[in-house]
């Protein structure tokens, strides 16, 4: 057997690359290295602007060229870094050498010793991860989640008054509306979006054990914590003042836990939509040229929601692992976080793929109104709740002497199919006031949805 040419091992880099490739701008090794270059360049500019150690502020053109180098980090720099790292066997040191080379090209060798000044690798890494994760979440993943929520909101509002038999425990239950059930997911997801948006992206910049020791040795008179805070916040991050060698990653655990939680809500949505398709409440819209089964030509399979389920499970497992692993580091530092953080993109990639499938899937289904109406019309027994509740109110008001209304309705309806005529005849014989009797006689399963449609208005 001939060996295959090099192939992507992950389906995210193969079959599904087009869906998730935007994440690679941030959460790939190249995306991380671009952020590292940016941090190194900004630290150098920061120090020279303050004329630290007798340096002179770079002129505006030099600053522009350095920032352009960081922003335009691309294929040539990726290759150059790989050559450097083959020698250094250290990724951050290779970045330092790359920046030094560019300084030489620009005639700035006189400030070369301020590259990576007083930094431990984790000073650069933690800021780079915060920058790349923030860009990936706020610029790629979160907009896709919002697209899904917006589509669900449209669905909820359009079907806000569409009556539907509820199925608690899978059994016929008090009717609701289809729109209200979708609105529940919108409300749940919006809460998680708020949590995700509130996460702080923390950064530290305090040296080998978080003590500013090298900094103080170089300049005992400088207010290094203040300078550190100013630098970290200049990158748009929140400053963490008290750390070991590493930033403690609590913000990452909080973020990934919230994203995983949102994923579990979406998983619940997928299982519900799948079930609605299975019982005929939702009809699938056949897609031109698509094949549902290799042997059964009639089938239209709910593959979008099944694919999303599986990818949400993979994403959740990875995000949970990240949350658990990243918050523990032995003593002042170990390297478990280095390996773990390289999988952030994989976790968000599976989640992004799920969001894409859900959004596409929602565009490929429609509510089968006739099926919902027919199901309601064959389950009049669900009005037993309304009848026994009204009787209780009438007894309390002194307009009825019926004993144990619940048992009375349980005897009439439990485990039985009854018709509208059966129920109306029963109500007609009840010892209750005329107004209550008139309300019950007018009631139908389709009309017994309470405030379901009004509740949807809370989404607008």
Coordinates of C-alpha atoms in Angstrom, one line a residue:
X1 CA 0.0 0.0 0.0
X2 CA 1.4 3.4 -1.0
X3 CA 1.6 5.9 1.8
X4 CA -0.8 8.8 1.6
X5 CA 0.5 12.4 1.2
X6 CA 0.5 14.4 4.5
X7 CA -3.1 14.6 5.7
X8 CA -4.8 16.7 8.4
X9 CA -5.4 14.5 11.4
X10 CA -8.3 16.6 12.8
X11 CA -11.5 17.0 10.8
X12 CA -11.4 20.6 11.8
X13 CA -8.4 21.0 9.6
X14 CA -9.8 18.8 6.9
X15 CA -13.5 18.2 6.2
X16 CA -14.7 21.2 8.2
X17 CA -11.8 23.6 7.6
X18 CA -14.0 26.2 5.7
X19 CA -16.3 26.5 8.7
X20 CA -13.7 27.1 11.4
X21 CA -10.7 28.6 9.5
X22 CA -11.4 32.1 10.9
X23 CA -10.5 30.8 14.3
X24 CA -7.1 29.9 13.0
X25 CA -6.3 33.6 12.6
X26 CA -6.1 33.7 16.4
X27 CA -5.9 30.3 18.0
X28 CA -3.3 28.6 15.7
X29 CA 0.4 28.4 16.6
X30 CA 0.9 31.2 14.0
X31 CA -1.8 33.3 15.6
X32 CA -0.1 32.9 19.0
X33 CA 3.3 33.8 17.6
X34 CA 1.9 36.9 15.9
X35 CA 0.5 38.0 19.3
X36 CA 3.9 37.2 20.9
X37 CA 5.6 39.5 18.4
X38 CA 3.0 42.2 19.1
X39 CA 3.6 42.0 22.9
X40 CA 7.4 42.1 22.5
X41 CA 7.2 45.1 20.1
X42 CA 4.8 46.9 22.4
X43 CA 6.9 46.3 25.5
X44 CA 9.9 47.7 23.6
X45 CA 8.0 50.8 22.5
X46 CA 6.6 51.2 26.0
X47 CA 10.1 51.2 27.6
X48 CA 11.6 53.6 25.0
X49 CA 8.6 56.0 25.3
X50 CA 9.5 56.4 29.0
X51 CA 13.2 56.6 28.1
X52 CA 14.0 53.8 30.5
X53 CA 17.7 53.1 31.2
X54 CA 18.8 56.1 29.1
X55 CA 17.0 55.0 26.0
X56 CA 15.5 57.6 23.7
X57 CA 11.9 57.5 22.4
X58 CA 11.7 56.0 18.9
X59 CA 10.5 58.4 16.3
X60 CA 6.9 58.0 15.0
X61 CA 8.1 56.3 11.7
X62 CA 10.1 53.7 13.6
X63 CA 7.2 53.0 15.9
X64 CA 4.9 52.7 12.8
X65 CA 7.4 50.3 11.1
X66 CA 7.7 48.1 14.2
X67 CA 3.9 47.9 14.7
X68 CA 3.5 47.2 10.9
X69 CA 6.0 44.3 11.3
X70 CA 3.9 42.9 14.2
X71 CA 0.6 43.4 12.4
X72 CA 1.7 41.9 9.1
X73 CA 3.3 38.8 10.6
X74 CA 2.8 36.2 7.9
X75 CA 4.2 33.3 5.9
X76 CA 7.7 34.6 5.8
X77 CA 7.9 35.2 9.5
X78 CA 6.3 31.8 10.3
X79 CA 9.1 30.1 8.3
X80 CA 11.8 32.3 9.8
X81 CA 10.5 31.4 13.3
X82 CA 10.5 27.7 12.5
X83 CA 14.2 27.9 11.6
X84 CA 15.1 29.9 14.7
X85 CA 13.1 27.5 17.0
X86 CA 14.9 24.5 15.5
X87 CA 18.0 26.0 17.0
X88 CA 16.7 27.6 20.2
X89 CA 14.3 24.7 21.0
X90 CA 12.3 27.4 22.8
X91 CA 9.3 29.1 21.1
X92 CA 9.4 32.5 22.9
X93 CA 13.2 32.8 22.6
X94 CA 12.8 32.3 18.9
X95 CA 10.3 35.2 18.8
X96 CA 12.8 37.4 20.8
X97 CA 15.5 36.7 18.2
X98 CA 13.1 37.4 15.3
X99 CA 12.3 40.8 16.8
X100 CA 15.9 41.5 17.3
X101 CA 16.6 40.8 13.7
X102 CA 13.9 43.3 12.6
X103 CA 15.5 45.9 14.9
X104 CA 18.8 45.3 13.2
X105 CA 17.1 45.7 9.8
X106 CA 15.6 49.0 11.0
X107 CA 18.9 50.3 12.4
X108 CA 17.7 50.0 16.0
X109 CA 20.4 47.7 17.4
X110 CA 20.9 50.3 20.2
X111 CA 17.6 49.3 21.9
X112 CA 17.9 45.5 21.2
X113 CA 18.6 44.7 24.8
X114 CA 15.2 46.1 25.7
X115 CA 13.5 43.3 23.7
X116 CA 12.1 40.8 26.2
X117 CA 13.5 43.0 29.0
X118 CA 13.0 41.5 32.5
X119 CA 10.5 39.1 31.0
X120 CA 9.9 35.5 31.7
X121 CA 8.4 33.6 28.8
X122 CA 5.1 33.5 30.6
X123 CA 4.9 37.3 30.7
X124 CA 4.7 37.2 26.9
X125 CA 2.6 34.0 26.7
X126 CA -0.2 35.0 29.1
X127 CA -0.7 38.3 27.4
X128 CA -0.6 36.6 24.0
X129 CA -3.2 34.0 24.9
X130 CA -5.4 36.7 26.5
X131 CA -5.2 38.7 23.2
X132 CA -5.8 35.7 20.9
X133 CA -8.6 34.1 23.0
X134 CA -10.4 37.5 23.3
X135 CA -10.1 38.1 19.6
X136 CA -11.4 34.6 18.8
X137 CA -14.3 34.7 21.2
X138 CA -15.5 38.3 20.7
X139 CA -14.7 38.4 17.0
X140 CA -15.6 34.9 15.7
X141 CA -17.3 32.6 18.2
X142 CA -19.6 35.1 20.0
X143 CA -21.0 36.6 16.8
X144 CA -21.9 33.1 15.5
X145 CA -23.7 32.4 18.8
X146 CA -25.6 35.7 18.5
X147 CA -26.6 34.7 14.9
X148 CA -28.1 31.5 16.3
X149 CA -29.9 33.3 19.1
X150 CA -31.2 35.9 16.6
X151 CA -32.6 33.1 14.4
X152 CA -34.2 31.5 17.4
X153 CA -35.7 34.8 18.4
X154 CA -37.2 35.2 14.9
X155 CA -38.6 31.7 15.2
X156 CA -40.1 32.3 18.6
X157 CA -41.8 35.5 17.6
X158 CA -43.2 34.1 14.4
X159 CA -44.7 31.1 16.3
X160 CA -45.5 32.9 19.5
X161 CA -49.2 32.0 19.3
X162 CA -48.9 28.6 17.6
X163 CA -50.5 26.2 20.2
X164 CA -48.6 23.0 20.8
X165 CA -49.2 20.0 23.1
X166 CA -46.5 20.0 25.7
X167 CA -44.9 16.7 26.6
X168 CA -43.6 16.6 30.2
X169 CA -41.9 13.3 30.7
X170 CA -42.7 12.6 27.1
X171 CA -46.4 12.4 28.0
X172 CA -49.2 14.8 26.9
X173 CA -49.3 17.8 29.2
X174 CA -50.7 21.3 29.5
X175 CA -50.5 22.9 26.1
X176 CA -48.0 25.7 25.3
X177 CA -47.0 27.5 22.2
X178 CA -44.2 26.5 19.9
X179 CA -42.8 30.0 20.1
X180 CA -42.7 30.1 23.8
X181 CA -40.7 26.9 24.0
X182 CA -38.1 28.3 21.6
X183 CA -38.1 31.6 23.6
X184 CA -37.0 29.6 26.6
X185 CA -33.8 28.7 24.8
X186 CA -33.3 32.4 23.7
X187 CA -33.6 33.5 27.3
X188 CA -31.2 30.9 28.6
X189 CA -28.6 31.6 25.9
X190 CA -28.8 35.4 26.5
X191 CA -27.9 34.9 30.1
X192 CA -24.8 32.9 29.1
X193 CA -23.9 35.6 26.5
X194 CA -24.0 38.2 29.3
X195 CA -21.7 36.0 31.5
X196 CA -19.3 35.5 28.6
X197 CA -19.3 39.2 27.8
X198 CA -18.5 40.0 31.5
X199 CA -15.4 37.8 31.7
X200 CA -12.2 39.7 32.4
X201 CA -9.2 38.9 30.1
X202 CA -6.5 39.1 32.7
X203 CA -2.8 39.6 32.2
X204 CA 0.4 39.7 34.3
X205 CA 3.8 41.2 33.6
X206 CA 5.8 40.7 36.7
X207 CA 8.8 38.4 36.0
X208 CA 10.0 35.0 36.8
X209 CA 8.0 34.4 40.0
X210 CA 5.7 37.4 40.0
X211 CA 7.9 39.5 42.3
X212 CA 9.4 42.1 39.9
X213 CA 12.8 41.0 41.2
X214 CA 14.8 41.6 37.9
X215 CA 13.0 44.8 37.3
X216 CA 13.9 46.2 40.7
X217 CA 17.5 45.1 40.3
X218 CA 17.7 47.0 37.1
X219 CA 15.9 50.2 38.4
X220 CA 15.1 50.2 42.1
X221 CA 13.5 53.6 41.8
X222 CA 10.8 52.7 39.2
X223 CA 7.3 52.0 40.2
X224 CA 7.2 48.6 38.5
X225 CA 3.7 47.5 39.5
X226 CA 2.3 50.7 38.1
X227 CA 4.3 50.3 34.9
X228 CA 3.1 46.7 34.6
X229 CA -0.5 47.7 35.1
X230 CA -0.1 50.5 32.5
X231 CA 1.4 48.2 30.0
X232 CA -1.1 45.4 30.4
X233 CA -4.1 47.7 30.3
X234 CA -2.6 49.5 27.2
X235 CA -3.2 46.2 25.4
X236 CA -6.9 46.3 26.3
X237 CA -6.5 43.6 29.0
X238 CA -7.2 43.6 32.8
X239 CA -4.2 43.6 35.1
X240 CA -3.6 40.8 37.5
X241 CA -1.4 42.2 40.3
X242 CA -0.7 39.0 42.3
X243 CA 0.6 35.9 40.6
X244 CA 3.3 33.3 40.5
X245 CA 5.3 32.9 37.3
X246 CA 2.1 32.3 35.5
X247 CA -1.1 34.3 35.3
X248 CA -3.4 32.0 37.3
X249 CA -5.8 31.3 34.4
X250 CA -8.9 31.7 36.5
X251 CA -10.4 34.0 33.9
X252 CA -9.9 31.2 31.3
X253 CA -11.7 28.7 33.5
X254 CA -14.6 31.1 34.0
X255 CA -14.8 31.8 30.2
X256 CA -14.6 28.1 29.2
X257 CA -17.1 27.1 31.8
X258 CA -19.6 29.7 30.5
X259 CA -19.0 28.6 26.9
X260 CA -19.4 25.0 27.8
X261 CA -22.7 25.9 29.7
X262 CA -23.9 27.7 26.6
X263 CA -23.1 24.5 24.6
X264 CA -25.1 22.4 26.9
X265 CA -28.1 24.6 26.4
X266 CA -27.6 24.3 22.7
X267 CA -27.3 20.6 23.0
X268 CA -30.7 20.6 24.8
X269 CA -32.1 22.7 21.9
X270 CA -30.7 20.1 19.4
X271 CA -32.3 17.2 21.2
X272 CA -35.7 19.0 21.4
X273 CA -35.6 20.0 17.8
X274 CA -34.6 16.4 16.8
X275 CA -37.6 15.1 18.8
X276 CA -40.0 17.6 17.3
X277 CA -38.8 16.4 13.9
X278 CA -39.3 12.8 14.9
X279 CA -42.9 13.3 16.1
X280 CA -43.7 15.5 13.1
X281 CA -44.1 18.8 14.8
X282 CA -41.3 20.2 12.6
X283 CA -41.1 19.4 8.9
X284 CA -37.7 19.3 7.2
X285 CA -37.3 21.2 4.0
X286 CA -35.5 18.9 1.5
X287 CA -32.3 20.4 0.1
X288 CA -31.7 20.1 -3.6
X289 CA -29.4 17.2 -4.4
X290 CA -29.1 16.0 -0.8
X291 CA -29.3 12.3 0.1
X292 CA -30.8 11.3 3.4
X293 CA -30.0 7.6 3.3
X294 CA -27.8 5.5 1.0
X295 CA -30.6 2.9 0.7
X296 CA -33.9 4.6 1.7
X297 CA -34.6 7.3 -0.9
X298 CA -37.5 8.8 1.1
X299 CA -35.5 9.8 4.1
X300 CA -34.6 13.4 5.1
X301 CA -32.3 13.0 8.2
X302 CA -31.9 15.7 10.8
X303 CA -28.1 15.6 10.3
X304 CA -27.5 19.3 11.2
X305 CA -28.8 18.8 14.7
X306 CA -27.1 15.4 15.1
X307 CA -23.8 16.8 13.9
X308 CA -24.2 19.8 16.3
X309 CA -24.9 17.4 19.2
X310 CA -21.7 15.5 18.7
X311 CA -19.6 18.6 18.2
X312 CA -21.1 20.2 21.3
X313 CA -20.2 17.1 23.3
X314 CA -16.6 17.2 22.1
X315 CA -16.3 20.9 22.7
X316 CA -17.8 20.5 26.2
X317 CA -15.4 17.7 27.1
X318 CA -12.4 19.8 26.0
X319 CA -13.6 23.0 27.6
X320 CA -14.2 21.2 30.9
X321 CA -10.7 19.7 30.7
X322 CA -9.3 23.2 30.1
X323 CA -11.2 24.6 33.0
X324 CA -10.0 21.9 35.3
X325 CA -6.4 21.7 34.3
X326 CA -5.5 25.4 33.9
X327 CA -6.4 26.5 37.4
X328 CA -3.7 24.2 38.9
X329 CA 0.0 24.8 38.7
X330 CA 2.5 23.1 41.0
X331 CA 4.1 25.7 43.3
X332 CA 5.3 28.6 41.2
X333 CA 5.0 27.0 37.7
X334 CA 4.7 23.8 35.7
X335 CA 4.1 23.2 32.0
X336 CA 0.7 21.5 32.1
X337 CA -0.9 24.8 30.9
X338 CA 1.4 25.1 27.9
X339 CA 0.2 21.8 26.5
X340 CA -3.4 22.4 27.5
X341 CA -3.7 25.9 26.0
X342 CA -2.7 24.7 22.6
X343 CA -6.1 22.9 22.4
X344 CA -8.2 26.0 23.0
X345 CA -8.7 26.4 19.3
X346 CA -9.8 22.8 19.0
X347 CA -12.4 23.2 21.7
X348 CA -13.8 26.4 20.2
X349 CA -13.6 24.9 16.7
X350 CA -15.9 22.1 17.6
X351 CA -18.3 24.6 19.2
X352 CA -18.2 26.9 16.2
X353 CA -18.9 24.0 13.9
X354 CA -21.9 23.1 16.0
X355 CA -23.2 26.7 15.9
X356 CA -22.9 26.6 12.1
X357 CA -24.9 23.4 11.9
X358 CA -27.6 24.7 14.2
X359 CA -28.0 27.9 12.2
X360 CA -28.2 26.0 8.9
X361 CA -30.5 23.4 10.5
X362 CA -33.0 26.1 11.7
X363 CA -33.2 27.4 8.1
X364 CA -34.1 23.9 6.9
X365 CA -37.2 23.2 9.2
X366 CA -40.7 24.6 9.3
X367 CA -43.5 24.2 11.9
X368 CA -46.1 21.6 10.8
X369 CA -49.1 23.5 12.0
X370 CA -51.6 20.9 10.9
X371 CA -49.8 18.2 12.9
X372 CA -49.7 20.3 16.0
X373 CA -53.4 21.1 15.7
X374 CA -54.4 17.4 15.2
X375 CA -52.3 16.3 18.2
X376 CA -54.1 18.8 20.4
X377 CA -57.5 17.8 19.2
X378 CA -56.8 14.1 20.2
X379 CA -55.7 15.0 23.7
X380 CA -58.7 16.7 25.4
X381 CA -57.8 15.0 28.7
X382 CA -55.1 17.7 29.2
X383 CA -57.9 20.0 30.2
X384 CA -58.3 18.0 33.4
X385 CA -55.8 20.3 35.1
X386 CA -58.0 23.4 34.2
X387 CA -61.2 21.7 35.3
X388 CA -60.0 20.5 38.7
X389 CA -58.3 23.9 39.4
X390 CA -61.5 25.8 38.6
X391 CA -63.5 23.5 40.8
X392 CA -61.1 24.1 43.7
X393 CA -61.5 27.8 43.2
X394 CA -65.3 27.4 43.2
X395 CA -65.3 25.3 46.3
X396 CA -63.1 27.9 48.1
X397 CA -65.6 30.7 46.9
X398 CA -68.5 28.7 48.3
X399 CA -70.0 28.1 44.9
X400 CA -69.4 24.3 44.9
X401 CA -69.5 21.4 47.4
X402 CA -67.6 18.9 45.2
X403 CA -65.2 16.8 47.4
X404 CA -61.6 16.2 46.2
X405 CA -61.8 17.7 42.7
X406 CA -58.3 16.3 41.8
X407 CA -59.5 12.7 42.5
X408 CA -62.6 13.3 40.4
X409 CA -60.7 14.4 37.4
X410 CA -58.0 11.7 37.9
X411 CA -60.8 9.1 37.7
X412 CA -62.2 10.7 34.5
X413 CA -58.9 11.3 32.6
X414 CA -55.9 9.3 33.8
X415 CA -54.6 7.0 31.1
X416 CA -57.7 7.6 29.0
X417 CA -58.5 9.2 25.7
X418 CA -61.6 11.4 25.9
X419 CA -63.3 13.6 23.3
X420 CA -64.4 17.2 23.5
X421 CA -68.0 16.0 23.7
X422 CA -67.1 13.7 26.6
X423 CA -65.4 16.6 28.5
X424 CA -68.2 19.1 27.8
X425 CA -70.8 16.6 29.0
X426 CA -68.8 16.1 32.2
X427 CA -68.4 19.9 32.8
X428 CA -72.1 20.5 32.1
X429 CA -73.0 18.2 35.0
X430 CA -70.6 19.9 37.5
X431 CA -71.9 21.7 40.6
X432 CA -70.1 25.0 39.9
X433 CA -71.1 28.6 39.3
X434 CA -72.4 29.6 35.8
X435 CA -69.5 31.8 34.9
X436 CA -66.9 29.1 35.7
X437 CA -68.9 26.5 33.8
X438 CA -69.2 28.8 30.8
X439 CA -65.4 29.3 30.8
X440 CA -64.7 25.6 31.0
X441 CA -67.3 24.7 28.3
X442 CA -65.6 27.2 25.9
X443 CA -62.1 25.8 26.6
X444 CA -60.2 23.7 24.0
X445 CA -56.7 22.2 24.1
X446 CA -55.6 24.7 21.5
X447 CA -57.0 27.6 23.6
X448 CA -55.4 26.4 26.9
X449 CA -52.0 28.0 26.5
X450 CA -52.2 30.6 29.3
X451 CA -49.9 33.5 28.8
X452 CA -47.5 31.6 26.5
X453 CA -47.7 34.0 23.6
X454 CA -47.4 37.1 25.9
X455 CA -44.3 35.6 27.6
X456 CA -42.5 35.7 24.2
X457 CA -42.9 39.5 24.1
X458 CA -40.2 39.6 26.7
X459 CA -37.7 38.8 24.0
X460 CA -38.3 42.0 22.0

